[in-house]
Amino acid sequence: MSAPTGTTAAAVLPGDPPGGRRAVAVWSTGVAVYFVAVIFRTSLGVAGLDAAARFHVGASALSTFSILQLLVYAGMQIPVGLLVDRLGTKKVLGIGVVLFTAGQLGFAFSASYGAALASRALLGCGDAMTFISVLRLGTRWFPARRGPLVAQLAGLVGMAGNLVSTLVVARLLHGLGWTWAFAGSALAGVLVLVLLVLFLKDHPEGHEPEPQPHQGAAYVRRQIAASWREPGTRLGMWVHFTTQFPAMVFLLLWGLPFLVEAQGLSRGTAGELLTLVVLSNMAVGLVYGQIVARHHTARLPLALGTVAATATLWAATLAWPGGRAPMWLLAVLCAVLGACGPASMIGFDFARPANPAERQGTASGITNMGGFTASMTTLFAIGVLLDATGDDYRVAFCAVFVLQTLGVSQILRLRGRAARRERERLVASRVETVHVPA
């Protein structure tokens, strides 16, 4: 018997939020914060060569910027999930905006490598508070059947922030210079903070979550342990781990140097290919969201299919005779990399039904650690391998295949247990609904 679709499963859940225009307006405010956070997060991707020249560093030191930022981001995911479950979305998002805006502003005025590192760490801390909060906002304001599509739309808007980095921040950087480009972009953080204070609300009237007693460290341990025990949470984390990082590494730091230095393209052409990754991500996100919302059985095939396509295109690009792939192959590679972000969102569609409402933040935090841990590891490996091999990108980018192999092995190990547990929860939910008096 096939697994139920998302609509069927969601229809039996009691107390669904109503959605509607108010939900869209409030959710859009939270997504605007995430949009700005992604602009700040990915702004280094178009400034990697400039940063190397400004701070007089090599590939390993340059990769440390993104590694530290992602290390802070990944390390904050479980604490942020717990904070969202305890404090609510508005407070956590507000703290995040203040931190990532301060980090972007500090990066603008950094004159030394150490100061710039500290600024990126501060930015990563604030950025870590955004996406989990936006996911929680979606579950509080929209019916469960809309969950996959709402999550994909949030990811799509985030990629639009990446598009702003590749198109706008890059032009500001080369037109106005380092300080004015990064300081000017920091004003966007002030704007979304005002919008958040004025318009964002944690949940609609009549849908307040049950108060959870706080028992200090014991409460924290229980939340984490209960989320981790669910196979769906762990499967979601490994799906996120395996699918997200190839595009993240490409956009966050190494895409532009690879296209310019290894493939011999101009900065303008390389920027157009980075833009193609973002546009593909936005288009695929809409398609994946609709498919998963209607057919939950498509979740794993979509995720594994994306991994297989990504690995195939990277292998073809790196193995091309002469070391420089033709433009058509680079374009196809970038289009396929665009599917990595939407595929990573499928991880949350495994973790979400595996956990009750009071653990959604914690479970999402665990899931979100996956891709960023993989990205951080790959960024570091590529930087080290580039320095060790004299900038041999063919060898350095083989790190992608190692992480993909590890992730796929874990997905295959967990998929059966997660499916059985999800079916058990669905049956229990149906029984509970039948016994609810009319």
Short mmCIF file of N, CA and C in Angstrom, two decimals, residues 187-296:
data_model
loop_
_atom_site.label_atom_id
_atom_site.label_comp_id
_atom_site.label_asym_id
_atom_site.label_seq_id
_atom_site.Cartn_x
_atom_site.Cartn_y
_atom_site.Cartn_z
N LEU A 187 21.92 48.52 5.49
CA LEU A 187 20.69 49.30 5.73
C LEU A 187 19.44 48.44 5.54
N ALA A 188 19.53 47.40 4.71
CA ALA A 188 18.39 46.51 4.53
C ALA A 188 18.02 45.81 5.83
N GLY A 189 19.01 45.54 6.68
CA GLY A 189 18.74 44.93 7.97
C GLY A 189 17.93 45.84 8.87
N VAL A 190 18.23 47.14 8.84
CA VAL A 190 17.47 48.10 9.64
C VAL A 190 16.02 48.14 9.17
N LEU A 191 15.82 48.10 7.87
CA LEU A 191 14.46 48.16 7.31
C LEU A 191 13.62 46.97 7.76
N VAL A 192 14.16 45.76 7.65
CA VAL A 192 13.35 44.59 8.02
C VAL A 192 13.13 44.52 9.52
N LEU A 193 14.03 45.08 10.31
CA LEU A 193 13.81 45.12 11.76
C LEU A 193 12.59 45.97 12.08
N VAL A 194 12.43 47.09 11.39
CA VAL A 194 11.25 47.94 11.59
C VAL A 194 9.99 47.20 11.19
N LEU A 195 10.02 46.51 10.05
CA LEU A 195 8.84 45.75 9.60
C LEU A 195 8.49 44.65 10.60
N LEU A 196 9.49 43.99 11.12
CA LEU A 196 9.26 42.91 12.08
C LEU A 196 8.58 43.43 13.34
N VAL A 197 9.08 44.54 13.88
CA VAL A 197 8.51 45.09 15.12
C VAL A 197 7.07 45.52 14.90
N LEU A 198 6.76 46.05 13.73
CA LEU A 198 5.43 46.60 13.48
C LEU A 198 4.40 45.55 13.10
N PHE A 199 4.79 44.51 12.36
CA PHE A 199 3.78 43.66 11.72
C PHE A 199 3.82 42.18 12.09
N LEU A 200 4.92 41.67 12.63
CA LEU A 200 5.01 40.23 12.83
C LEU A 200 4.33 39.79 14.12
N LYS A 201 3.62 38.67 14.05
CA LYS A 201 2.96 38.07 15.20
C LYS A 201 3.20 36.57 15.17
N ASP A 202 3.40 35.97 16.34
CA ASP A 202 3.80 34.56 16.40
C ASP A 202 2.74 33.60 15.87
N HIS A 203 1.48 33.88 16.12
CA HIS A 203 0.43 32.93 15.74
C HIS A 203 -0.91 33.66 15.66
N PRO A 204 -1.88 33.10 14.91
CA PRO A 204 -3.20 33.73 14.83
C PRO A 204 -3.97 33.58 16.13
N GLU A 205 -4.96 34.42 16.31
CA GLU A 205 -5.81 34.35 17.51
C GLU A 205 -6.48 32.99 17.59
N GLY A 206 -6.48 32.42 18.79
CA GLY A 206 -7.13 31.13 19.01
C GLY A 206 -6.26 29.94 18.68
N HIS A 207 -5.04 30.17 18.27
CA HIS A 207 -4.14 29.07 17.93
C HIS A 207 -2.84 29.15 18.72
N GLU A 208 -2.95 29.63 19.96
CA GLU A 208 -1.78 29.71 20.81
C GLU A 208 -1.30 28.30 21.16
N PRO A 209 0.00 28.05 21.12
CA PRO A 209 0.51 26.73 21.50
C PRO A 209 0.34 26.48 22.99
N GLU A 210 0.27 25.23 23.35
CA GLU A 210 0.19 24.88 24.76
C GLU A 210 1.47 25.32 25.49
N PRO A 211 1.34 25.96 26.65
CA PRO A 211 2.54 26.39 27.38
C PRO A 211 3.36 25.17 27.82
N GLN A 212 4.67 25.26 27.63
CA GLN A 212 5.55 24.17 27.99
C GLN A 212 6.36 24.56 29.23
N PRO A 213 6.25 23.80 30.30
CA PRO A 213 7.02 24.12 31.50
C PRO A 213 8.52 23.99 31.24
N HIS A 214 9.27 24.99 31.65
CA HIS A 214 10.72 24.97 31.46
C HIS A 214 11.38 24.40 32.72
N GLN A 215 12.15 23.34 32.51
CA GLN A 215 12.82 22.70 33.64
C GLN A 215 14.33 22.69 33.43
N GLY A 216 14.85 23.78 32.90
CA GLY A 216 16.29 23.95 32.75
C GLY A 216 16.90 22.94 31.81
N ALA A 217 18.07 22.44 32.19
CA ALA A 217 18.83 21.54 31.33
C ALA A 217 18.06 20.25 31.04
N ALA A 218 17.25 19.81 31.99
CA ALA A 218 16.48 18.59 31.78
C ALA A 218 15.50 18.75 30.62
N TYR A 219 14.88 19.92 30.54
CA TYR A 219 13.93 20.20 29.45
C TYR A 219 14.67 20.17 28.11
N VAL A 220 15.81 20.82 28.07
CA VAL A 220 16.59 20.88 26.83
C VAL A 220 16.99 19.49 26.38
N ARG A 221 17.47 18.68 27.31
CA ARG A 221 17.88 17.31 26.96
C ARG A 221 16.71 16.50 26.44
N ARG A 222 15.55 16.66 27.08
CA ARG A 222 14.37 15.91 26.64
C ARG A 222 13.95 16.31 25.23
N GLN A 223 13.95 17.61 24.95
CA GLN A 223 13.55 18.08 23.61
C GLN A 223 14.48 17.52 22.54
N ILE A 224 15.77 17.61 22.79
CA ILE A 224 16.73 17.14 21.80
C ILE A 224 16.65 15.62 21.64
N ALA A 225 16.60 14.92 22.78
CA ALA A 225 16.58 13.46 22.72
C ALA A 225 15.31 12.95 22.05
N ALA A 226 14.16 13.55 22.38
CA ALA A 226 12.90 13.10 21.78
C ALA A 226 12.89 13.34 20.28
N SER A 227 13.42 14.48 19.84
CA SER A 227 13.48 14.77 18.40
C SER A 227 14.43 13.80 17.70
N TRP A 228 15.58 13.56 18.31
CA TRP A 228 16.59 12.71 17.68
C TRP A 228 16.13 11.26 17.61
N ARG A 229 15.34 10.82 18.58
CA ARG A 229 14.87 9.43 18.56
C ARG A 229 13.97 9.14 17.35
N GLU A 230 13.35 10.16 16.82
CA GLU A 230 12.47 9.96 15.67
C GLU A 230 13.31 9.71 14.41
N PRO A 231 13.12 8.56 13.76
CA PRO A 231 13.87 8.30 12.51
C PRO A 231 13.62 9.38 11.46
N GLY A 232 12.43 9.97 11.46
CA GLY A 232 12.13 11.00 10.48
C GLY A 232 13.01 12.23 10.64
N THR A 233 13.34 12.57 11.89
CA THR A 233 14.24 13.70 12.13
C THR A 233 15.62 13.41 11.58
N ARG A 234 16.13 12.22 11.87
CA ARG A 234 17.48 11.87 11.40
C ARG A 234 17.50 11.72 9.88
N LEU A 235 16.45 11.14 9.30
CA LEU A 235 16.39 11.03 7.85
C LEU A 235 16.35 12.43 7.22
N GLY A 236 15.56 13.32 7.82
CA GLY A 236 15.50 14.68 7.30
C GLY A 236 16.86 15.36 7.34
N MET A 237 17.60 15.15 8.44
CA MET A 237 18.93 15.75 8.55
C MET A 237 19.86 15.24 7.46
N TRP A 238 19.83 13.93 7.18
CA TRP A 238 20.73 13.38 6.18
C TRP A 238 20.30 13.76 4.77
N VAL A 239 19.01 13.90 4.53
CA VAL A 239 18.57 14.40 3.22
C VAL A 239 19.08 15.83 3.01
N HIS A 240 18.94 16.64 4.04
CA HIS A 240 19.43 18.02 3.97
C HIS A 240 20.95 18.03 3.79
N PHE A 241 21.65 17.19 4.52
CA PHE A 241 23.11 17.06 4.44
C PHE A 241 23.55 16.76 3.01
N THR A 242 22.89 15.79 2.39
CA THR A 242 23.36 15.26 1.11
C THR A 242 23.00 16.15 -0.07
N THR A 243 21.90 16.85 0.01
CA THR A 243 21.40 17.60 -1.15
C THR A 243 21.85 19.05 -1.18
N GLN A 244 22.01 19.71 -0.05
CA GLN A 244 22.20 21.16 -0.06
C GLN A 244 23.60 21.61 -0.42
N PHE A 245 24.62 20.91 0.06
CA PHE A 245 25.96 21.49 0.08
C PHE A 245 26.60 21.74 -1.29
N PRO A 246 26.34 20.94 -2.36
CA PRO A 246 27.02 21.25 -3.63
C PRO A 246 26.73 22.66 -4.13
N ALA A 247 25.48 23.08 -4.07
CA ALA A 247 25.14 24.43 -4.51
C ALA A 247 25.59 25.47 -3.50
N MET A 248 25.49 25.17 -2.22
CA MET A 248 25.89 26.13 -1.19
C MET A 248 27.38 26.47 -1.31
N VAL A 249 28.22 25.45 -1.47
CA VAL A 249 29.65 25.66 -1.61
C VAL A 249 29.95 26.47 -2.88
N PHE A 250 29.23 26.17 -3.94
CA PHE A 250 29.44 26.85 -5.23
C PHE A 250 29.06 28.32 -5.14
N LEU A 251 27.93 28.61 -4.52
CA LEU A 251 27.45 29.98 -4.45
C LEU A 251 28.11 30.78 -3.34
N LEU A 252 28.43 30.11 -2.25
CA LEU A 252 28.93 30.83 -1.08
C LEU A 252 30.37 31.29 -1.26
N LEU A 253 31.18 30.49 -1.97
CA LEU A 253 32.59 30.88 -2.07
C LEU A 253 33.28 30.42 -3.35
N TRP A 254 33.22 29.10 -3.67
CA TRP A 254 34.15 28.56 -4.65
C TRP A 254 33.65 28.58 -6.08
N GLY A 255 32.40 28.95 -6.33
CA GLY A 255 31.89 28.96 -7.70
C GLY A 255 32.60 29.96 -8.60
N LEU A 256 32.70 31.21 -8.12
CA LEU A 256 33.33 32.25 -8.93
C LEU A 256 34.81 31.95 -9.19
N PRO A 257 35.62 31.61 -8.18
CA PRO A 257 37.01 31.25 -8.48
C PRO A 257 37.14 30.06 -9.42
N PHE A 258 36.28 29.05 -9.27
CA PHE A 258 36.34 27.88 -10.16
C PHE A 258 36.07 28.28 -11.60
N LEU A 259 35.05 29.07 -11.82
CA LEU A 259 34.69 29.45 -13.18
C LEU A 259 35.72 30.39 -13.80
N VAL A 260 36.30 31.28 -13.00
CA VAL A 260 37.26 32.25 -13.52
C VAL A 260 38.65 31.64 -13.67
N GLU A 261 39.15 31.01 -12.60
CA GLU A 261 40.53 30.54 -12.60
C GLU A 261 40.69 29.18 -13.26
N ALA A 262 39.73 28.26 -13.05
CA ALA A 262 39.87 26.91 -13.60
C ALA A 262 39.27 26.80 -14.99
N GLN A 263 38.18 27.52 -15.24
CA GLN A 263 37.50 27.40 -16.53
C GLN A 263 37.80 28.56 -17.49
N GLY A 264 38.53 29.56 -17.02
CA GLY A 264 38.97 30.64 -17.89
C GLY A 264 37.88 31.60 -18.34
N LEU A 265 36.79 31.69 -17.58
CA LEU A 265 35.70 32.61 -17.94
C LEU A 265 35.97 34.00 -17.38
N SER A 266 35.33 34.98 -17.96
CA SER A 266 35.39 36.33 -17.40
C SER A 266 34.51 36.41 -16.17
N ARG A 267 34.73 37.43 -15.35
CA ARG A 267 33.89 37.61 -14.17
C ARG A 267 32.44 37.80 -14.56
N GLY A 268 32.20 38.51 -15.64
CA GLY A 268 30.83 38.75 -16.08
C GLY A 268 30.12 37.46 -16.46
N THR A 269 30.79 36.62 -17.22
CA THR A 269 30.19 35.33 -17.63
C THR A 269 30.00 34.42 -16.42
N ALA A 270 31.00 34.41 -15.52
CA ALA A 270 30.87 33.59 -14.31
C ALA A 270 29.69 34.07 -13.47
N GLY A 271 29.51 35.38 -13.37
CA GLY A 271 28.37 35.92 -12.63
C GLY A 271 27.04 35.49 -13.25
N GLU A 272 27.00 35.43 -14.57
CA GLU A 272 25.76 34.98 -15.24
C GLU A 272 25.47 33.52 -14.91
N LEU A 273 26.50 32.69 -14.84
CA LEU A 273 26.28 31.28 -14.49
C LEU A 273 25.84 31.14 -13.03
N LEU A 274 26.40 31.94 -12.13
CA LEU A 274 25.92 31.92 -10.75
C LEU A 274 24.46 32.35 -10.68
N THR A 275 24.09 33.32 -11.50
CA THR A 275 22.69 33.75 -11.56
C THR A 275 21.80 32.62 -12.06
N LEU A 276 22.30 31.83 -13.01
CA LEU A 276 21.54 30.69 -13.52
C LEU A 276 21.25 29.69 -12.40
N VAL A 277 22.21 29.47 -11.51
CA VAL A 277 21.97 28.57 -10.37
C VAL A 277 20.79 29.07 -9.55
N VAL A 278 20.78 30.37 -9.30
CA VAL A 278 19.72 30.96 -8.46
C VAL A 278 18.37 30.88 -9.16
N LEU A 279 18.33 31.22 -10.45
CA LEU A 279 17.06 31.18 -11.19
C LEU A 279 16.53 29.76 -11.29
N SER A 280 17.42 28.81 -11.52
CA SER A 280 17.01 27.41 -11.56
C SER A 280 16.44 26.98 -10.22
N ASN A 281 17.09 27.40 -9.14
CA ASN A 281 16.61 27.08 -7.80
C ASN A 281 15.18 27.57 -7.59
N MET A 282 14.92 28.78 -8.01
CA MET A 282 13.59 29.36 -7.81
C MET A 282 12.53 28.61 -8.62
N ALA A 283 12.88 28.23 -9.85
CA ALA A 283 11.92 27.51 -10.69
C ALA A 283 11.67 26.10 -10.16
N VAL A 284 12.75 25.40 -9.81
CA VAL A 284 12.61 24.02 -9.32
C VAL A 284 11.90 24.00 -7.97
N GLY A 285 12.13 25.02 -7.15
CA GLY A 285 11.47 25.07 -5.85
C GLY A 285 9.96 25.05 -5.96
N LEU A 286 9.42 25.78 -6.91
CA LEU A 286 7.96 25.79 -7.10
C LEU A 286 7.47 24.40 -7.52
N VAL A 287 8.21 23.75 -8.40
CA VAL A 287 7.80 22.42 -8.89
C VAL A 287 7.89 21.39 -7.77
N TYR A 288 9.01 21.35 -7.06
CA TYR A 288 9.18 20.38 -5.98
C TYR A 288 8.13 20.58 -4.89
N GLY A 289 7.85 21.84 -4.55
CA GLY A 289 6.86 22.11 -3.51
C GLY A 289 5.49 21.56 -3.86
N GLN A 290 5.08 21.75 -5.11
CA GLN A 290 3.77 21.25 -5.54
C GLN A 290 3.75 19.72 -5.55
N ILE A 291 4.83 19.11 -6.03
CA ILE A 291 4.86 17.65 -6.11
C ILE A 291 4.80 17.02 -4.72
N VAL A 292 5.63 17.52 -3.80
CA VAL A 292 5.68 16.93 -2.46
C VAL A 292 4.37 17.17 -1.71
N ALA A 293 3.74 18.32 -1.91
CA ALA A 293 2.47 18.60 -1.24
C ALA A 293 1.38 17.61 -1.67
N ARG A 294 1.46 17.13 -2.89
CA ARG A 294 0.44 16.22 -3.41
C ARG A 294 0.81 14.75 -3.26
N HIS A 295 2.09 14.45 -3.31
CA HIS A 295 2.53 13.05 -3.31
C HIS A 295 3.74 12.89 -2.39
N HIS A 296 3.48 12.48 -1.15
CA HIS A 296 4.59 12.31 -0.20
C HIS A 296 5.53 11.19 -0.63
#
